[in-house]
PDB file of C-alpha atoms in Angstrom:
ATOM      1  CA  UNK Z   1    -129.967 -26.332 101.645  1.00 55.00           C
ATOM      2  CA  UNK Z   2    -127.214 -26.841 104.212  1.00 56.00           C
ATOM      3  CA  UNK Z   3    -127.439 -29.488 106.917  1.00 54.00           C
ATOM      4  CA  UNK Z   4    -127.493 -26.909 109.688  1.00 53.00           C
ATOM      5  CA  UNK Z   5    -130.332 -24.944 108.045  1.00 52.00           C
ATOM      6  CA  UNK Z   6    -132.334 -28.139 107.442  1.00 52.00           C
ATOM      7  CA  UNK Z   7    -131.905 -29.153 111.073  1.00 46.00           C
ATOM      8  CA  UNK Z   8    -133.108 -25.731 112.251  1.00 46.00           C
ATOM      9  CA  UNK Z   9    -136.224 -25.971 110.042  1.00 45.00           C
ATOM     10  CA  UNK Z  10    -136.997 -29.492 111.272  1.00 47.00           C
ATOM     11  CA  UNK Z  11    -136.590 -28.411 114.891  1.00 45.00           C
ATOM     12  CA  UNK Z  12    -138.914 -25.409 114.349  1.00 48.00           C
ATOM     13  CA  UNK Z  13    -141.517 -27.632 112.656  1.00 44.00           C
ATOM     14  CA  UNK Z  14    -141.345 -30.168 115.499  1.00 44.00           C
ATOM     15  CA  UNK Z  15    -141.872 -27.457 118.137  1.00 41.00           C
ATOM     16  CA  UNK Z  16    -144.851 -25.994 116.238  1.00 42.00           C
ATOM     17  CA  UNK Z  17    -146.472 -29.400 115.736  1.00 42.00           C
ATOM     18  CA  UNK Z  18    -146.001 -30.324 119.373  1.00 44.00           C
ATOM     19  CA  UNK Z  19    -147.775 -27.142 120.424  1.00 47.00           C
ATOM     20  CA  UNK Z  20    -150.768 -27.930 118.180  1.00 47.00           C
ATOM     21  CA  UNK Z  21    -151.417 -31.431 119.482  1.00 50.00           C
ATOM     22  CA  UNK Z  22    -153.837 -32.622 122.116  1.00 45.00           C
ATOM     23  CA  UNK Z  23    -152.783 -32.158 125.724  1.00 48.00           C
ATOM     24  CA  UNK Z  24    -150.759 -35.104 126.986  1.00 52.00           C
ATOM     25  CA  UNK Z  25    -152.615 -35.298 130.302  1.00 54.00           C
ATOM     26  CA  UNK Z  26    -155.987 -36.276 128.793  1.00 52.00           C
ATOM     27  CA  UNK Z  27    -156.670 -39.450 126.812  1.00 60.00           C
ATOM     28  CA  UNK Z  28    -158.206 -39.306 123.338  1.00 58.00           C
ATOM     29  CA  UNK Z  29    -161.995 -39.766 123.269  1.00 57.00           C
ATOM     30  CA  UNK Z  30    -163.963 -41.469 120.506  1.00 57.00           C
ATOM     31  CA  UNK Z  31    -167.214 -39.729 119.541  1.00 51.00           C
ATOM     32  CA  UNK Z  32    -170.127 -42.110 119.019  1.00 57.00           C
ATOM     33  CA  UNK Z  33    -172.138 -39.575 117.029  1.00 53.00           C
ATOM     34  CA  UNK Z  34    -171.455 -36.253 115.319  1.00 47.00           C
ATOM     35  CA  UNK Z  35    -173.192 -33.288 117.020  1.00 47.00           C
ATOM     36  CA  UNK Z  36    -176.157 -31.933 115.079  1.00 44.00           C
ATOM     37  CA  UNK Z  37    -175.202 -29.202 112.547  1.00 43.00           C
ATOM     38  CA  UNK Z  38    -171.469 -29.641 113.192  1.00 43.00           C
ATOM     39  CA  UNK Z  39    -170.821 -29.893 109.478  1.00 47.00           C
ATOM     40  CA  UNK Z  40    -173.445 -27.325 108.424  1.00 43.00           C
ATOM     41  CA  UNK Z  41    -172.094 -24.105 106.951  1.00 40.00           C
ATOM     42  CA  UNK Z  42    -171.723 -21.391 109.561  1.00 40.00           C
ATOM     43  CA  UNK Z  43    -174.074 -18.439 109.367  1.00 37.00           C
ATOM     44  CA  UNK Z  44    -173.113 -14.864 110.022  1.00 35.00           C
ATOM     45  CA  UNK Z  45    -174.713 -13.490 113.192  1.00 38.00           C
ATOM     46  CA  UNK Z  46    -177.716 -11.270 112.702  1.00 31.00           C
ATOM     47  CA  UNK Z  47    -176.788  -7.596 112.887  1.00 34.00           C
ATOM     48  CA  UNK Z  48    -178.269  -5.648 115.768  1.00 36.00           C
ATOM     49  CA  UNK Z  49    -181.383  -3.830 114.557  1.00 36.00           C
ATOM     50  CA  UNK Z  50    -181.316  -0.050 114.546  1.00 41.00           C
ATOM     51  CA  UNK Z  51    -184.341   2.120 115.305  1.00 39.00           C
ATOM     52  CA  UNK Z  52    -184.975   2.511 111.569  1.00 38.00           C
ATOM     53  CA  UNK Z  53    -184.778  -1.266 111.052  1.00 43.00           C
ATOM     54  CA  UNK Z  54    -187.451  -1.713 113.714  1.00 50.00           C
ATOM     55  CA  UNK Z  55    -189.783   0.645 111.886  1.00 59.00           C
ATOM     56  CA  UNK Z  56    -188.934   4.163 113.042  1.00 86.00           C
ATOM     57  CA  UNK Z  57    -188.906   7.092 110.637  1.00 95.00           C
ATOM     58  CA  UNK Z  58    -186.899  10.300 110.407  1.00 95.00           C
ATOM     59  CA  UNK Z  59    -188.063  13.891 110.302  1.00 95.00           C
ATOM     60  CA  UNK Z  60    -186.428  15.962 107.555  1.00 96.00           C
ATOM     61  CA  UNK Z  61    -185.231  19.489 108.207  1.00 96.00           C
ATOM     62  CA  UNK Z  62    -183.639  22.201 106.055  1.00 95.00           C
ATOM     63  CA  UNK Z  63    -179.913  22.939 105.980  1.00 95.00           C
ATOM     64  CA  UNK Z  64    -179.028  25.583 103.400  1.00 91.00           C
ATOM     65  CA  UNK Z  65    -181.125  24.673 100.368  1.00 89.00           C
ATOM     66  CA  UNK Z  66    -181.177  20.935 101.092  1.00 94.00           C
ATOM     67  CA  UNK Z  67    -183.331  18.592 103.145  1.00 96.00           C
ATOM     68  CA  UNK Z  68    -181.510  16.459 105.722  1.00 96.00           C
ATOM     69  CA  UNK Z  69    -182.771  13.742 108.092  1.00 94.00           C
ATOM     70  CA  UNK Z  70    -182.762  13.941 111.861  1.00 92.00           C
ATOM     71  CA  UNK Z  71    -181.969  10.973 114.072  1.00 90.00           C
ATOM     72  CA  UNK Z  72    -184.519   8.127 113.987  1.00 92.00           C
ATOM     73  CA  UNK Z  73    -187.819   8.426 115.813  1.00 93.00           C
ATOM     74  CA  UNK Z  74    -188.841   5.482 117.994  1.00 93.00           C
ATOM     75  CA  UNK Z  75    -191.314   3.260 116.174  1.00 93.00           C
ATOM     76  CA  UNK Z  76    -194.918   3.143 117.291  1.00 92.00           C
ATOM     77  CA  UNK Z  77    -197.254   0.213 117.762  1.00 93.00           C
ATOM     78  CA  UNK Z  78    -198.298   0.329 114.087  1.00 94.00           C
ATOM     79  CA  UNK Z  79    -197.229   1.978 110.848  1.00 95.00           C
ATOM     80  CA  UNK Z  80    -199.888   4.687 111.319  1.00 95.00           C
ATOM     81  CA  UNK Z  81    -198.686   5.333 114.877  1.00 95.00           C
ATOM     82  CA  UNK Z  82    -195.084   5.575 113.628  1.00 96.00           C
ATOM     83  CA  UNK Z  83    -196.134   8.084 110.942  1.00 96.00           C
ATOM     84  CA  UNK Z  84    -197.877  10.185 113.612  1.00 96.00           C
ATOM     85  CA  UNK Z  85    -194.788  10.095 115.860  1.00 96.00           C
ATOM     86  CA  UNK Z  86    -192.511  11.074 112.985  1.00 96.00           C
ATOM     87  CA  UNK Z  87    -194.824  13.930 111.944  1.00 96.00           C
ATOM     88  CA  UNK Z  88    -194.904  15.100 115.575  1.00 94.00           C
ATOM     89  CA  UNK Z  89    -191.096  15.226 115.555  1.00 95.00           C
ATOM     90  CA  UNK Z  90    -191.218  17.271 112.330  1.00 94.00           C
ATOM     91  CA  UNK Z  91    -193.819  19.741 113.549  1.00 93.00           C
ATOM     92  CA  UNK Z  92    -192.015  20.186 116.878  1.00 93.00           C
ATOM     93  CA  UNK Z  93    -189.340  21.939 114.834  1.00 92.00           C
ATOM     94  CA  UNK Z  94    -185.583  21.936 115.201  1.00 94.00           C
ATOM     95  CA  UNK Z  95    -184.049  21.081 118.560  1.00 93.00           C
ATOM     96  CA  UNK Z  96    -181.105  22.997 120.025  1.00 94.00           C
ATOM     97  CA  UNK Z  97    -178.779  20.364 118.561  1.00 93.00           C
ATOM     98  CA  UNK Z  98    -180.447  20.782 115.150  1.00 94.00           C
ATOM     99  CA  UNK Z  99    -179.991  24.554 115.279  1.00 93.00           C
ATOM    100  CA  UNK Z 100    -176.359  24.151 116.324  1.00 94.00           C
ATOM    101  CA  UNK Z 101    -175.875  21.925 113.258  1.00 93.00           C
ATOM    102  CA  UNK Z 102    -177.434  24.585 110.997  1.00 94.00           C
ATOM    103  CA  UNK Z 103    -180.805  22.825 110.555  1.00 95.00           C
ATOM    104  CA  UNK Z 104    -184.081  24.720 110.438  1.00 94.00           C
ATOM    105  CA  UNK Z 105    -187.596  24.117 109.162  1.00 92.00           C
ATOM    106  CA  UNK Z 106    -189.562  25.610 106.300  1.00 90.00           C
ATOM    107  CA  UNK Z 107    -192.707  24.620 108.190  1.00 87.00           C
ATOM    108  CA  UNK Z 108    -193.717  27.104 110.824  1.00 78.00           C
ATOM    109  CA  UNK Z 109    -194.397  25.797 114.333  1.00 74.00           C
ATOM    110  CA  UNK Z 110    -198.108  26.542 114.001  1.00 77.00           C
ATOM    111  CA  UNK Z 111    -198.745  24.694 110.730  1.00 82.00           C
ATOM    112  CA  UNK Z 112    -201.354  22.010 111.488  1.00 88.00           C
ATOM    113  CA  UNK Z 113    -200.369  18.642 109.997  1.00 92.00           C
ATOM    114  CA  UNK Z 114    -202.163  15.353 110.589  1.00 93.00           C
ATOM    115  CA  UNK Z 115    -202.326  11.844 109.205  1.00 97.00           C
ATOM    116  CA  UNK Z 116    -205.838  11.359 107.858  1.00 96.00           C
ATOM    117  CA  UNK Z 117    -205.558   7.838 106.459  1.00 95.00           C
ATOM    118  CA  UNK Z 118    -203.102   5.093 105.636  1.00 96.00           C
ATOM    119  CA  UNK Z 119    -204.180   2.809 102.821  1.00 93.00           C
ATOM    120  CA  UNK Z 120    -201.742   0.215 101.598  1.00 93.00           C
ATOM    121  CA  UNK Z 121    -198.449   2.051 101.121  1.00 96.00           C
ATOM    122  CA  UNK Z 122    -200.067   5.499 100.691  1.00 97.00           C
ATOM    123  CA  UNK Z 123    -200.552   8.048 103.460  1.00 97.00           C
ATOM    124  CA  UNK Z 124    -203.057  10.886 103.261  1.00 97.00           C
ATOM    125  CA  UNK Z 125    -201.795  13.922 105.166  1.00 96.00           C
ATOM    126  CA  UNK Z 126    -203.851  17.048 105.797  1.00 94.00           C
ATOM    127  CA  UNK Z 127    -202.038  20.372 106.115  1.00 89.00           C
ATOM    128  CA  UNK Z 128    -203.265  23.876 106.905  1.00 82.00           C
ATOM    129  CA  UNK Z 129    -202.290  25.822 103.779  1.00 71.00           C
ATOM    130  CA  UNK Z 130    -202.948  29.287 105.179  1.00 68.00           C
ATOM    131  CA  UNK Z 131    -200.038  28.770 107.576  1.00 55.00           C
ATOM    132  CA  UNK Z 132    -197.538  27.605 104.932  1.00 59.00           C
ATOM    133  CA  UNK Z 133    -194.509  29.793 104.160  1.00 54.00           C
ATOM    134  CA  UNK Z 134    -194.741  32.286 101.296  1.00 55.00           C
ATOM    135  CA  UNK Z 135    -192.417  31.926  98.344  1.00 56.00           C
ATOM    136  CA  UNK Z 136    -192.197  29.026  95.926  1.00 56.00           C
ATOM    137  CA  UNK Z 137    -188.764  27.864  97.123  1.00 64.00           C
ATOM    138  CA  UNK Z 138    -189.706  27.687 100.811  1.00 81.00           C
ATOM    139  CA  UNK Z 139    -193.059  26.094  99.982  1.00 85.00           C
ATOM    140  CA  UNK Z 140    -191.325  23.366  97.953  1.00 91.00           C
ATOM    141  CA  UNK Z 141    -188.961  22.684 100.866  1.00 92.00           C
ATOM    142  CA  UNK Z 142    -191.884  22.595 103.320  1.00 91.00           C
ATOM    143  CA  UNK Z 143    -193.783  20.066 101.204  1.00 93.00           C
ATOM    144  CA  UNK Z 144    -190.554  18.119 100.646  1.00 95.00           C
ATOM    145  CA  UNK Z 145    -190.059  17.940 104.413  1.00 95.00           C
ATOM    146  CA  UNK Z 146    -193.526  16.438 104.792  1.00 95.00           C
ATOM    147  CA  UNK Z 147    -193.156  13.927 101.976  1.00 97.00           C
ATOM    148  CA  UNK Z 148    -189.657  12.762 102.954  1.00 97.00           C
ATOM    149  CA  UNK Z 149    -190.620  12.521 106.626  1.00 97.00           C
ATOM    150  CA  UNK Z 150    -193.692  10.390 105.959  1.00 97.00           C
ATOM    151  CA  UNK Z 151    -192.030   8.149 103.359  1.00 97.00           C
ATOM    152  CA  UNK Z 152    -189.072   7.538 105.698  1.00 97.00           C
ATOM    153  CA  UNK Z 153    -191.385   5.261 107.684  1.00 96.00           C
ATOM    154  CA  UNK Z 154    -191.013   1.674 106.422  1.00 95.00           C
ATOM    155  CA  UNK Z 155    -194.159   0.592 104.610  1.00 95.00           C
ATOM    156  CA  UNK Z 156    -195.063   4.068 103.295  1.00 97.00           C
ATOM    157  CA  UNK Z 157    -194.091   4.946  99.713  1.00 97.00           C
ATOM    158  CA  UNK Z 158    -196.501   7.741  98.717  1.00 97.00           C
ATOM    159  CA  UNK Z 159    -198.158  10.778 100.224  1.00 97.00           C
ATOM    160  CA  UNK Z 160    -201.378  12.437  99.096  1.00 96.00           C
ATOM    161  CA  UNK Z 161    -201.747  15.950 100.493  1.00 94.00           C
ATOM    162  CA  UNK Z 162    -205.076  17.483 101.371  1.00 92.00           C
ATOM    163  CA  UNK Z 163    -206.112  20.754 102.949  1.00 89.00           C
ATOM    164  CA  UNK Z 164    -209.380  20.819 104.867  1.00 88.00           C
ATOM    165  CA  UNK Z 165    -210.147  17.433 103.333  1.00 88.00           C
ATOM    166  CA  UNK Z 166    -209.752  18.701  99.757  1.00 90.00           C
ATOM    167  CA  UNK Z 167    -206.998  17.362  97.433  1.00 91.00           C
ATOM    168  CA  UNK Z 168    -204.045  19.726  97.252  1.00 89.00           C
ATOM    169  CA  UNK Z 169    -201.795  20.395  94.244  1.00 90.00           C
ATOM    170  CA  UNK Z 170    -198.266  20.477  95.628  1.00 89.00           C
ATOM    171  CA  UNK Z 171    -195.028  21.996  94.328  1.00 89.00           C
ATOM    172  CA  UNK Z 172    -192.082  19.839  93.325  1.00 92.00           C
ATOM    173  CA  UNK Z 173    -188.534  21.066  92.644  1.00 92.00           C
ATOM    174  CA  UNK Z 174    -188.484  22.955  89.364  1.00 89.00           C
ATOM    175  CA  UNK Z 175    -191.707  24.820  90.126  1.00 84.00           C
ATOM    176  CA  UNK Z 176    -194.374  22.459  88.769  1.00 90.00           C
ATOM    177  CA  UNK Z 177    -197.577  21.872  90.719  1.00 90.00           C
ATOM    178  CA  UNK Z 178    -198.727  18.247  90.744  1.00 93.00           C
ATOM    179  CA  UNK Z 179    -201.988  16.757  91.971  1.00 90.00           C
ATOM    180  CA  UNK Z 180    -200.853  13.126  92.154  1.00 94.00           C
ATOM    181  CA  UNK Z 181    -199.420  11.168  95.100  1.00 96.00           C
ATOM    182  CA  UNK Z 182    -195.886  12.326  95.937  1.00 97.00           C
ATOM    183  CA  UNK Z 183    -192.861  10.130  96.595  1.00 97.00           C
ATOM    184  CA  UNK Z 184    -189.381  10.630  98.024  1.00 96.00           C
ATOM    185  CA  UNK Z 185    -188.047  10.483  94.455  1.00 96.00           C
ATOM    186  CA  UNK Z 186    -189.918  13.734  93.665  1.00 95.00           C
ATOM    187  CA  UNK Z 187    -187.654  15.554  96.174  1.00 95.00           C
ATOM    188  CA  UNK Z 188    -184.409  13.672  95.546  1.00 93.00           C
ATOM    189  CA  UNK Z 189    -182.840  16.761  93.901  1.00 93.00           C
ATOM    190  CA  UNK Z 190    -183.202  18.781  97.125  1.00 93.00           C
ATOM    191  CA  UNK Z 191    -181.985  16.138  99.563  1.00 91.00           C
ATOM    192  CA  UNK Z 192    -178.497  16.324 100.996  1.00 77.00           C
ATOM    193  CA  UNK Z 193    -175.898  14.235  99.173  1.00 59.00           C
ATOM    194  CA  UNK Z 194    -175.378  12.282 102.418  1.00 54.00           C
ATOM    195  CA  UNK Z 195    -178.932  10.910 102.269  1.00 53.00           C
ATOM    196  CA  UNK Z 196    -178.795   9.715  98.654  1.00 47.00           C
TER     197      UNK Z 196
END
């Protein structure tokens, strides 16, 4: 390394070090104690909670042959209240924005749907079967909308369907009728790839 180059590097280092030092106008201070948690590992800040994180659910609508979620519904005062709010959003049907995005509903606007009970992580939902859409494909989507909507609420994993208080055998994709509690996994094959 040449003398001129070495001098330039030393001058650059001196300027950088001078800029990193304590200000010359204030005297150095000796700390008598170390502030609490100064040496503790830093923690990442908590992310801001979204509506879904605070307990809201999402209504599921139909786009093409797939089920897609709407924007989150505001959470209620309890899990049961949140399920009722989310079902109300579903039964209200698609908004103008939903229709503009190609979303519709396999449930007619007059289909009565209500939360009957919430026990543990299972919801019992009563539905008026005489108002359900004809055709196996549309019926499967309608039931899928109900199941995915209810299980989108945190704390609810299963849905038992009844009609007039009587247990209801419900269709799953593939055409089978099942009389057991339904889960979101039962309708995974008909959900949009963006929700998987």
